[in-house]
Short mmCIF file of C-alpha atoms in Angstrom, two decimals:
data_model
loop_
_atom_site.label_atom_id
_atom_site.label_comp_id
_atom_site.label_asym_id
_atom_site.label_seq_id
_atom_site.Cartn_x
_atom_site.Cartn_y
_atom_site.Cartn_z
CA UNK A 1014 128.54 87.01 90.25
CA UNK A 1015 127.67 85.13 92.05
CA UNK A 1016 130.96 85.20 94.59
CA UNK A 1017 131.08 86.85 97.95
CA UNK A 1018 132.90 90.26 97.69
CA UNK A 1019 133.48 92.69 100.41
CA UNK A 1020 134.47 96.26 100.34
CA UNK A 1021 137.37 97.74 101.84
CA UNK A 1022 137.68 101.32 100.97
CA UNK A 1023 137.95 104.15 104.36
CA UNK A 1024 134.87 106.13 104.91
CA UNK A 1025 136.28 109.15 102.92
CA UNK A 1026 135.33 107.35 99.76
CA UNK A 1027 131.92 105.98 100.85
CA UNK A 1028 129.77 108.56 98.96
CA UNK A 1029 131.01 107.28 96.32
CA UNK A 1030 130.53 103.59 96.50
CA UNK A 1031 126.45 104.02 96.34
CA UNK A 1032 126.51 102.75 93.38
CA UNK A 1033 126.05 99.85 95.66
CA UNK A 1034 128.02 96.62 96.73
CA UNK A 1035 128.92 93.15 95.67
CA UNK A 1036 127.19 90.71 96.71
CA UNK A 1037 126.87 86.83 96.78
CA UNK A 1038 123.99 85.69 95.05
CA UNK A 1039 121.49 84.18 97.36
CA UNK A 1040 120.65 81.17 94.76
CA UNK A 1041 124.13 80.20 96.18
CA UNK A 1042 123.29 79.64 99.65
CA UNK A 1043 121.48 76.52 101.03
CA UNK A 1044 118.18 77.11 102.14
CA UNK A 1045 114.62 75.37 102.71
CA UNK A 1046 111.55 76.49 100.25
CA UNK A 1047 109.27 78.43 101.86
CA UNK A 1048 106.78 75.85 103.03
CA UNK A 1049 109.00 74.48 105.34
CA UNK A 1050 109.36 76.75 107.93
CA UNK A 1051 107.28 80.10 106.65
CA UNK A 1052 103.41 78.81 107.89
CA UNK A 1053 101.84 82.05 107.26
CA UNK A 1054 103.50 82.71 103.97
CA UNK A 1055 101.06 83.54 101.16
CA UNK A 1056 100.77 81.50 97.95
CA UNK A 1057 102.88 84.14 96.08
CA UNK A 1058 106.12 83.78 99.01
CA UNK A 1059 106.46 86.50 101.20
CA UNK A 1060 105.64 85.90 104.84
CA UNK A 1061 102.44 88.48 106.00
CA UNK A 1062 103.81 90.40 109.19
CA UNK A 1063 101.03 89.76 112.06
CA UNK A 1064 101.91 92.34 114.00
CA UNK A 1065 104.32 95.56 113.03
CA UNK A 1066 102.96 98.03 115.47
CA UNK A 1067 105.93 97.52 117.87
CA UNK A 1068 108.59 97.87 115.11
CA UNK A 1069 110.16 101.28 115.25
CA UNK A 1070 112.29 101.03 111.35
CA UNK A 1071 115.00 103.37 110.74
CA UNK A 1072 116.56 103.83 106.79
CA UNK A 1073 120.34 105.41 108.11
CA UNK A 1074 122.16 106.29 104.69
CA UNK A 1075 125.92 106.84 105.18
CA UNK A 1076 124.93 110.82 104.28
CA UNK A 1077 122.64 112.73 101.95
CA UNK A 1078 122.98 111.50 98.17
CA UNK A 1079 120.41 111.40 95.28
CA UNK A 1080 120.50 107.23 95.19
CA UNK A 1081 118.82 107.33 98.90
CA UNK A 1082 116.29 109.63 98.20
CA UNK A 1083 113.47 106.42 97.16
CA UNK A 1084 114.42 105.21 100.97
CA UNK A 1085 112.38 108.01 102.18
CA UNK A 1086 109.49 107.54 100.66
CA UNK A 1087 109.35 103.95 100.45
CA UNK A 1088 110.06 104.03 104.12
CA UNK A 1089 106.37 105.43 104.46
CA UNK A 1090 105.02 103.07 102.66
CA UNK A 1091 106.81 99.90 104.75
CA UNK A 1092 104.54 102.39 107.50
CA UNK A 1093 101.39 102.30 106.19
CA UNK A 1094 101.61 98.47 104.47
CA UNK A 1095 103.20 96.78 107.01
CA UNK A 1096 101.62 99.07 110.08
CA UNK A 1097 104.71 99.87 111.74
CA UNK A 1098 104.69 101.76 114.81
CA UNK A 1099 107.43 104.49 113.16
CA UNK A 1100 109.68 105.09 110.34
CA UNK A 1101 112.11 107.48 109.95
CA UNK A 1102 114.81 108.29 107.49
CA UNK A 1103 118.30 109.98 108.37
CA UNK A 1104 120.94 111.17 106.02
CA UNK A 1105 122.96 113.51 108.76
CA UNK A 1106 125.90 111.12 108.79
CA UNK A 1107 127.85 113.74 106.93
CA UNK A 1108 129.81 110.37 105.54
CA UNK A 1109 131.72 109.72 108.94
CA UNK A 1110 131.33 106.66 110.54
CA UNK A 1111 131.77 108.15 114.06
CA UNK A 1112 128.55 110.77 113.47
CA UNK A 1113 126.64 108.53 111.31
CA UNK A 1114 126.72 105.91 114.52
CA UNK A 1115 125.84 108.86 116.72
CA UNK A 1116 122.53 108.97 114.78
CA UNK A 1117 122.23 105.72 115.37
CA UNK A 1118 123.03 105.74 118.74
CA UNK A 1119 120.18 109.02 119.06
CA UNK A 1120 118.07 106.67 117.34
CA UNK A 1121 118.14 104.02 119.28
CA UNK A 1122 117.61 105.93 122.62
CA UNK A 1123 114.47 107.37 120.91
CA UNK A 1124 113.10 103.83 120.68
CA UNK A 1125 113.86 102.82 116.95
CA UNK A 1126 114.58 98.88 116.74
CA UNK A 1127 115.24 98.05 113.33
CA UNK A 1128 117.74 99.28 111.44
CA UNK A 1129 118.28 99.62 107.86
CA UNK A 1130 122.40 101.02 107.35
CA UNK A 1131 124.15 101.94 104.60
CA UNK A 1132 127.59 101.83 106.58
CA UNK A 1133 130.08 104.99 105.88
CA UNK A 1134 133.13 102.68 106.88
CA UNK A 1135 132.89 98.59 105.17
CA UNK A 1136 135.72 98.34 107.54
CA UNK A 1137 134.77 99.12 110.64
CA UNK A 1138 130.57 99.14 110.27
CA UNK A 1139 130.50 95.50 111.54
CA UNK A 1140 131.14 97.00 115.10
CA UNK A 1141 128.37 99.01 115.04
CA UNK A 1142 126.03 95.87 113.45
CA UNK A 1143 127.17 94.14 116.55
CA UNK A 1144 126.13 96.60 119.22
CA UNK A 1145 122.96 97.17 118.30
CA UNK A 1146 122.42 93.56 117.47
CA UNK A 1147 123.43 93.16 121.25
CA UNK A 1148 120.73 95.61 122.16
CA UNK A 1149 118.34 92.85 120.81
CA UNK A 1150 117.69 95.25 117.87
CA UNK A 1151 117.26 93.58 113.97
CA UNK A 1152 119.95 95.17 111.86
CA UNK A 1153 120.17 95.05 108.05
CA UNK A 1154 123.44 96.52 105.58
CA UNK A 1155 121.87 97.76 102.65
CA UNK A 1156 123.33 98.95 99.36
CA UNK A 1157 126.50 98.05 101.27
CA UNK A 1158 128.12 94.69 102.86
CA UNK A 1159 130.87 95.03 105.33
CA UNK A 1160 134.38 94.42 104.23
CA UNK A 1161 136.23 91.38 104.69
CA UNK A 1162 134.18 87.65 105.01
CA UNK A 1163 131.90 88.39 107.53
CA UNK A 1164 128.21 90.44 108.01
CA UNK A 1165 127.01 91.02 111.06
CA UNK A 1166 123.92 92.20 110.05
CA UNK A 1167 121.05 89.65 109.91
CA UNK A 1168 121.49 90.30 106.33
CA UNK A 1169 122.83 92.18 103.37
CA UNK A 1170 120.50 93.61 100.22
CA UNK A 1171 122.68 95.28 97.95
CA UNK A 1172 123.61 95.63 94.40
CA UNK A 1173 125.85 92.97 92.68
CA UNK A 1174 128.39 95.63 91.06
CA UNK A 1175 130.09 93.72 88.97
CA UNK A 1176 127.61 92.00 87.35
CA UNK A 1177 126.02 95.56 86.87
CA UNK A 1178 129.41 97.37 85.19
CA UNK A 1179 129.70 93.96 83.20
CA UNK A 1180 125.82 94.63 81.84
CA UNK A 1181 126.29 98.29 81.40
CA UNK A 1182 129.61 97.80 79.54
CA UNK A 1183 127.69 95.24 77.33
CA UNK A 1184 125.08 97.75 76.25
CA UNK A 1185 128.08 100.26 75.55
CA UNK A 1186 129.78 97.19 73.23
CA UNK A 1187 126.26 96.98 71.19
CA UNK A 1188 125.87 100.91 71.19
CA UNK A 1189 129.05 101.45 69.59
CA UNK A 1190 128.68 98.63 67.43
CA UNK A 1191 130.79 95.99 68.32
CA UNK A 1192 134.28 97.63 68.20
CA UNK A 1193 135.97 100.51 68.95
CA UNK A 1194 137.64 102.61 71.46
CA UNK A 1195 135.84 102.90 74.97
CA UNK A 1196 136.58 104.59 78.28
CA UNK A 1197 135.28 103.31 82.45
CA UNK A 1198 134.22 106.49 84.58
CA UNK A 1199 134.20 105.29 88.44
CA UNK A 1200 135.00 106.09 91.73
CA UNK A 1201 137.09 105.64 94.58
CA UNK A 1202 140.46 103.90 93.30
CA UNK A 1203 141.31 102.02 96.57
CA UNK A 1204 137.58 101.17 97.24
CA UNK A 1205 137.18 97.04 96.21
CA UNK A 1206 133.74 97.86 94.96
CA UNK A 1207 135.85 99.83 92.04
CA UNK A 1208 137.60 97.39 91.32
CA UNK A 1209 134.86 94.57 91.20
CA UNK A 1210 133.17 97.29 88.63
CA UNK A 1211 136.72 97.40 86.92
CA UNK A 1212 136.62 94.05 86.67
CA UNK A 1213 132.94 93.67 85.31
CA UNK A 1214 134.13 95.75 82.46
CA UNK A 1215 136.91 94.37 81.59
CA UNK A 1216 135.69 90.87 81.52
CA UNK A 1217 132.99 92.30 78.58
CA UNK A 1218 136.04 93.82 76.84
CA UNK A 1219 137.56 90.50 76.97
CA UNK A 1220 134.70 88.93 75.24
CA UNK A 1221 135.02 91.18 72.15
CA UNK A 1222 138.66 89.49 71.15
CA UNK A 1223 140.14 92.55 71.05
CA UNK A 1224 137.63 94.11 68.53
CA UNK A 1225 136.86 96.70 71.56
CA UNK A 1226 139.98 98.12 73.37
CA UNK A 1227 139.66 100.65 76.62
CA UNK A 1228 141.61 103.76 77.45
CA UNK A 1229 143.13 103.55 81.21
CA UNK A 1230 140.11 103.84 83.64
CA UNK A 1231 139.12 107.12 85.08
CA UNK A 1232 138.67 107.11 88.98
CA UNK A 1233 138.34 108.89 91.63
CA UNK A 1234 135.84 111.26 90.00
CA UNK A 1235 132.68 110.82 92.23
CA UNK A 1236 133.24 113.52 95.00
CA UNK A 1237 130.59 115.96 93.63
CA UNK A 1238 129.63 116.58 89.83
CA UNK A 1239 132.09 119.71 89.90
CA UNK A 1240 134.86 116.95 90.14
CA UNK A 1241 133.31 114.94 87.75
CA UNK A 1242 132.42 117.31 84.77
CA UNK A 1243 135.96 118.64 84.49
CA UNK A 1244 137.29 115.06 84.22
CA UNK A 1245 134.57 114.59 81.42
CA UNK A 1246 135.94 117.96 80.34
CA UNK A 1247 139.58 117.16 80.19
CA UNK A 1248 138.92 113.60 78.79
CA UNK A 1249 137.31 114.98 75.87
CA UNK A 1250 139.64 117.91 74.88
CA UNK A 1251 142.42 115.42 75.36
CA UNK A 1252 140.79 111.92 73.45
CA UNK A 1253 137.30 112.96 72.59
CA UNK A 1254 137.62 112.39 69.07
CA UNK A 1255 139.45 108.70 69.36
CA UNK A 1256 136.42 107.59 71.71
CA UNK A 1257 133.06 105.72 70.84
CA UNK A 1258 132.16 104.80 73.97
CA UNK A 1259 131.80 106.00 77.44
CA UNK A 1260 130.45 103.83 80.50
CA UNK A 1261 129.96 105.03 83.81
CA UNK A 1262 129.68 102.97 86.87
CA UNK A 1263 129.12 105.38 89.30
CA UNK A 1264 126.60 108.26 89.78
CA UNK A 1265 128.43 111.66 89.20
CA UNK A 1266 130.38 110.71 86.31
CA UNK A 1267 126.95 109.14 84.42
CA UNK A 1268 125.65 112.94 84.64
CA UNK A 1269 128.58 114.43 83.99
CA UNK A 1270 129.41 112.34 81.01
CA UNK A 1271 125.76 113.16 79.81
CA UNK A 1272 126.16 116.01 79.40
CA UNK A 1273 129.66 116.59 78.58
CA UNK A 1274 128.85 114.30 75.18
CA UNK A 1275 126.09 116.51 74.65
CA UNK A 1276 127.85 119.68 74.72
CA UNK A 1277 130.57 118.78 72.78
CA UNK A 1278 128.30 116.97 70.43
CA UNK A 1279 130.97 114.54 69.41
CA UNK A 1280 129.62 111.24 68.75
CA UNK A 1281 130.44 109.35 71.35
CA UNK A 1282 127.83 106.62 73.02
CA UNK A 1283 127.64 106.79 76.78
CA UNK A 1284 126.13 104.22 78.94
CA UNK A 1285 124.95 105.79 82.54
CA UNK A 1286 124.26 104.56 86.14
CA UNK A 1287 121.00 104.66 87.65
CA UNK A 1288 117.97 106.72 86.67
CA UNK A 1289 118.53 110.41 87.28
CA UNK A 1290 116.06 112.35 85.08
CA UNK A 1291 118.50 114.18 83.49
CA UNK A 1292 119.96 110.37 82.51
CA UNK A 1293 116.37 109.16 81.47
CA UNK A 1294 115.53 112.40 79.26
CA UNK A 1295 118.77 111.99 77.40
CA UNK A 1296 117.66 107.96 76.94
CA UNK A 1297 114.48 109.36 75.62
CA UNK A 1298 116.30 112.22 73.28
CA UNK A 1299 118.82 109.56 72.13
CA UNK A 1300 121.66 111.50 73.66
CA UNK A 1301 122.40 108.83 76.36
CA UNK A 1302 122.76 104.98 74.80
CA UNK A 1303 121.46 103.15 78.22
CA UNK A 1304 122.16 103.22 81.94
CA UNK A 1305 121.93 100.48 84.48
CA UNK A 1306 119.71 101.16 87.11
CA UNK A 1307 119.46 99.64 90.35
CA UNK A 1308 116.75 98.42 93.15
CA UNK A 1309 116.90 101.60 95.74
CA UNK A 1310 113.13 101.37 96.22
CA UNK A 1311 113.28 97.30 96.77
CA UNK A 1312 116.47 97.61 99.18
CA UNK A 1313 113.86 99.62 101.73
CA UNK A 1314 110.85 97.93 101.07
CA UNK A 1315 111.86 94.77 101.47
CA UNK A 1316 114.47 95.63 103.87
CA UNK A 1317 111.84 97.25 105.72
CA UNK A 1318 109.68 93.92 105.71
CA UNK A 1319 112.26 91.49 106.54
CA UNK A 1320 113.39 93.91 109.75
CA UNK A 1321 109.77 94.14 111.08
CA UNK A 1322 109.38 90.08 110.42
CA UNK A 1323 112.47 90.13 112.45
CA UNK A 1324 112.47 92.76 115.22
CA UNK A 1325 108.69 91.56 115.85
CA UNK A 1326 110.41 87.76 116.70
CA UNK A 1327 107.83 86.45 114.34
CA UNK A 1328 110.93 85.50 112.10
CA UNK A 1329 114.63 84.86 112.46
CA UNK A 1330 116.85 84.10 110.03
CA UNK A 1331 117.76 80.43 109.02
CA UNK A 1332 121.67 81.82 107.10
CA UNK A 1333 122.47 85.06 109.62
CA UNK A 1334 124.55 87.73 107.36
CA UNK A 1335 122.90 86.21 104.25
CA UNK A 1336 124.03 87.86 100.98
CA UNK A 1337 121.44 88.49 98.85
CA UNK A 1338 121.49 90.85 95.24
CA UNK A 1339 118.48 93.60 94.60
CA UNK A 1340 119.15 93.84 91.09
CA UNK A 1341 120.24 95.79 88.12
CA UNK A 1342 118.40 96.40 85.04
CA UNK A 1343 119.43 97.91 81.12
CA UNK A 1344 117.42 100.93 80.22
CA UNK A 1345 117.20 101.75 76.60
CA UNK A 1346 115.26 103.64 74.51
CA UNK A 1347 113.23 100.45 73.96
CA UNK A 1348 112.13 100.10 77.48
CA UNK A 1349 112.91 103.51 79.07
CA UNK A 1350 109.07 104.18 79.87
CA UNK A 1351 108.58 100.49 81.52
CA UNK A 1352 111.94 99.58 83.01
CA UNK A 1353 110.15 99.58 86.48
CA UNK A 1354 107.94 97.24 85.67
CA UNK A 1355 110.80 94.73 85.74
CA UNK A 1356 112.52 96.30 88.89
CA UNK A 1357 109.19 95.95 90.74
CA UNK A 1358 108.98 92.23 89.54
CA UNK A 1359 112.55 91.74 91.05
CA UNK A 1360 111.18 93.46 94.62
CA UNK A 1361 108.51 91.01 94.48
CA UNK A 1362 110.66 87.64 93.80
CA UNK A 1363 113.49 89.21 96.77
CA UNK A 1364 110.33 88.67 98.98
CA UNK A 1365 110.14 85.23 97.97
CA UNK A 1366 114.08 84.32 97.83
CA UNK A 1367 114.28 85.79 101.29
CA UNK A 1368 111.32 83.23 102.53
CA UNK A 1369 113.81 80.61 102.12
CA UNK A 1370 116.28 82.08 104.72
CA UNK A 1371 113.55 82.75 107.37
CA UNK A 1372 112.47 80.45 109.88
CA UNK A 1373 108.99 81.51 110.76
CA UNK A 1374 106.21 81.08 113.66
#
C-alpha cells in the first residue's frame, strides 16, 4: 500500500475487522541497517534477547475469535525461545473496550509488562497505549493500528488490508477467467478497514477494463456465521446464477460462502480469507478457488520478541509507533500444502526489517 491508514469503526464492529488493519509499509520509513545501532544482532538480522527472564508478555485479543487462536500457542513458544519470565493469553474482552482494558488493567497489577493488544475501539485504544506506556510498560497494536495519524504503541504489526482484498480479488479475476460477474463479502460498513478492502477490490476490477464488473458489495455480514450464511443464502437464490465469482475479505463470510457454493453446487469461484480448515479442504477438493491468508503466528512471535527486546531496555525504538505489514499470502491448489513455508519466510525477514527501527545496547 504502502500509505498510512487508520481505522475508525466503534468497538461494536471490532470482531469483525480481524481480518486485520492497514498499515504503512515499513520500507517507507527512514531507518539505519542493522549494523548501525543493533551490536548483538546475528548475521541473519534479528537482535538475540540477553536477558527475557524479567519480561512478563501478555497477547490481549479484543475477544475470543478463530484468527487469535495461533497467539496462544505461539505465545509459548516466545516463552520457551526467548526465556521469558511469563506469557499469557486473554480473549475475555467480550469486544468492549472498557472490559477488555480491565484485563489489562488485572494484568498489569499481576505483574505483566509487555503488552501485545488487539484494541476493541481504533478510536479510543490510543488512551489505553498511553497509560500503560506511562507505567514504563512496552506496548505493541497488533492486527490493529489505532485510528486517526497517530500510534501510541511502540509499534504496529498488522495486516496491510488492502493490498490483501486487492490480491485475493486478483486470484478471483484469474479463477473466473478474466471476465465476468463478481461479488465482495465484508464486514463492518462504517469500519475504514472495509473500505480500504473495498477499495483493494475495486482497484483489481479497474484493471480488467471493464471485462469484470461487481454486484454492490455485501457488508455487514461478519457478526457470527449464522449472519453470514443467510446472506450467502439470500445472495444466491436472488443472483446465484448471474455470478462467477465470489471474494471474501473477511472471516465469516469466506466460510459461509464455502459452503454456500458448495451446497448449491452452482459454479461459482470463491476466493476466501485466511486458512480455516474447512477453507483449506475445499482448496484441496477444488471447491474453494484460493484464500488469502495472513501472518497471525508472526504478529505474536515477533511481537513477542520485539516487546521483550523492549520491556528488558536492551532496545528502544529508533521510529516510536512504527507501521510495519506481517503479510498476506495466495493459497491455491498449487501451493495449498506449502503456503507456510512462505509465511514463515516473511516472520523471519519482519525480524530483520524491525532491526532497522531498533536502537540497541
Amino acid at each position: 500500500m504502502i500509505v498510512r491508514f487508520r481505522r475508525t469503526a466503534v468497538f461494536v464492529a471490532a470482531v469483525a475487522l480481524v481480518a486485520g488493519c492497514t498499515t504503512k509499509n515499513s520500507n517507507d520509513t527512514g531507518g539505519a541497517t542493522a549494523g548501525d545501532d543493533a551490536s548483538t544482532s546475528t548475521s541473519s538480522g534479528p537482535v538475540t534477547l540477553k536477558d527475557g527472564s524479567k519480561v512478563k508478555l501478555a497477547l490481549i485479543p479484543g475477544g475470543a475469535h478463530p484468527y487469535f487462536q495461533p497467539w496462544k500457542t505461539t505465545g509459548q513458544q516466545d516463552k520457551t525461545e526467548f526465556k521469558l519470565g511469563d506469557v499469557t493469553f486473554n480473549e475475555t474482552g467480550e469486544w468492549d473496550q472498557g472490559k477488555q482494558n480491565n484485563v489489562i488493567n488485572s494484568l498489569a497489577a499481576q505483574g505483566y509488562n509487555a503488552f501485545g493488544i488487539f484494541g476493541v475501539s481504533p478510536t479510543d485504544i490510543n488512551s489505553t497505549f498511553e497509560d500503560l506506556k506511562a507505567k514504563g510498560f512496552a506496548v505493541g497494536s497488533l492486527a490493529s493500528c489505532p485510528a486517526g495519524d497517530t500510534n501510541s504503541a511502540d509499534f504496529c504489526l498488522s495486516t496491510d488490508v488492502e493490498t490483501a482484498a486487492y490480491k485475493a480479488t486478483k486470484a478471483t479475476i484469474e479463477a473466473i477467467g478474466g471476465s465476468g460477474t463478481i461479488v465482495h463479502l465484508t464486514g463492518n460498513n462504517v469500519d475504514s478497514n472495509t473500505q480500504r478492502r473495498i477499495a483493494g477490490v475495486k482497484k483489481a476490477i479497474a484493471e480488467t477494463n471493464g471485462k469484470v464488473t461487481e454486484l454492490p458489495v455485501i457488508t455487514d455480514i461478519d457478526k457470527d456465521l449464522s449472519t453470514a450464511q443467510k446472506a450467502v443464502a439470500d445472495l444466491l437464490a436472488s443472483k446465484g446464477k448471474d455470478i462467477k465469482g465470489i471474494v471474501t475479505t473477511a472471516y465469516n463470510p469466506a466460510v459461509a460462502a464455502a459452503d454456500g457454493v458448495a451446497s448449491s453446487k452452482l459454479p461459482i469461484k470463491v476466493v476466501a480469507i485466511d486458512d480455516d480448515a474447512k477453507i483449506l479442504a475445499g482448496i484441496k477438493s477444488g471447491g474453494v478457488a484460493a484464500t488469502v491468508t495472513q501472518n497471525p503466528v508472526g504478529q505474536a512471535y515477533v511481537g513477542g520478541w520485539l516487546l521483550a527486546l523492549l520491556q528488558s531496555k536492551q532496545c528502544t525504538m529508533k521510529d516510536p509507533g512504527v507501521i510495519v505489514d506481517s503479510g498476506s499470502f495466495v493459497v491455491t491448489k498449487a501451493n495449498v500444502d506449502t503456503y507456510d513455508q512462505e509465511r514463515q519466510a516473511k516472520t523471519k525477514e519482519l525480524q530483520t526489517e524491525f532491526v532497522k527501527h531498533l536502537s540497541c545496547q
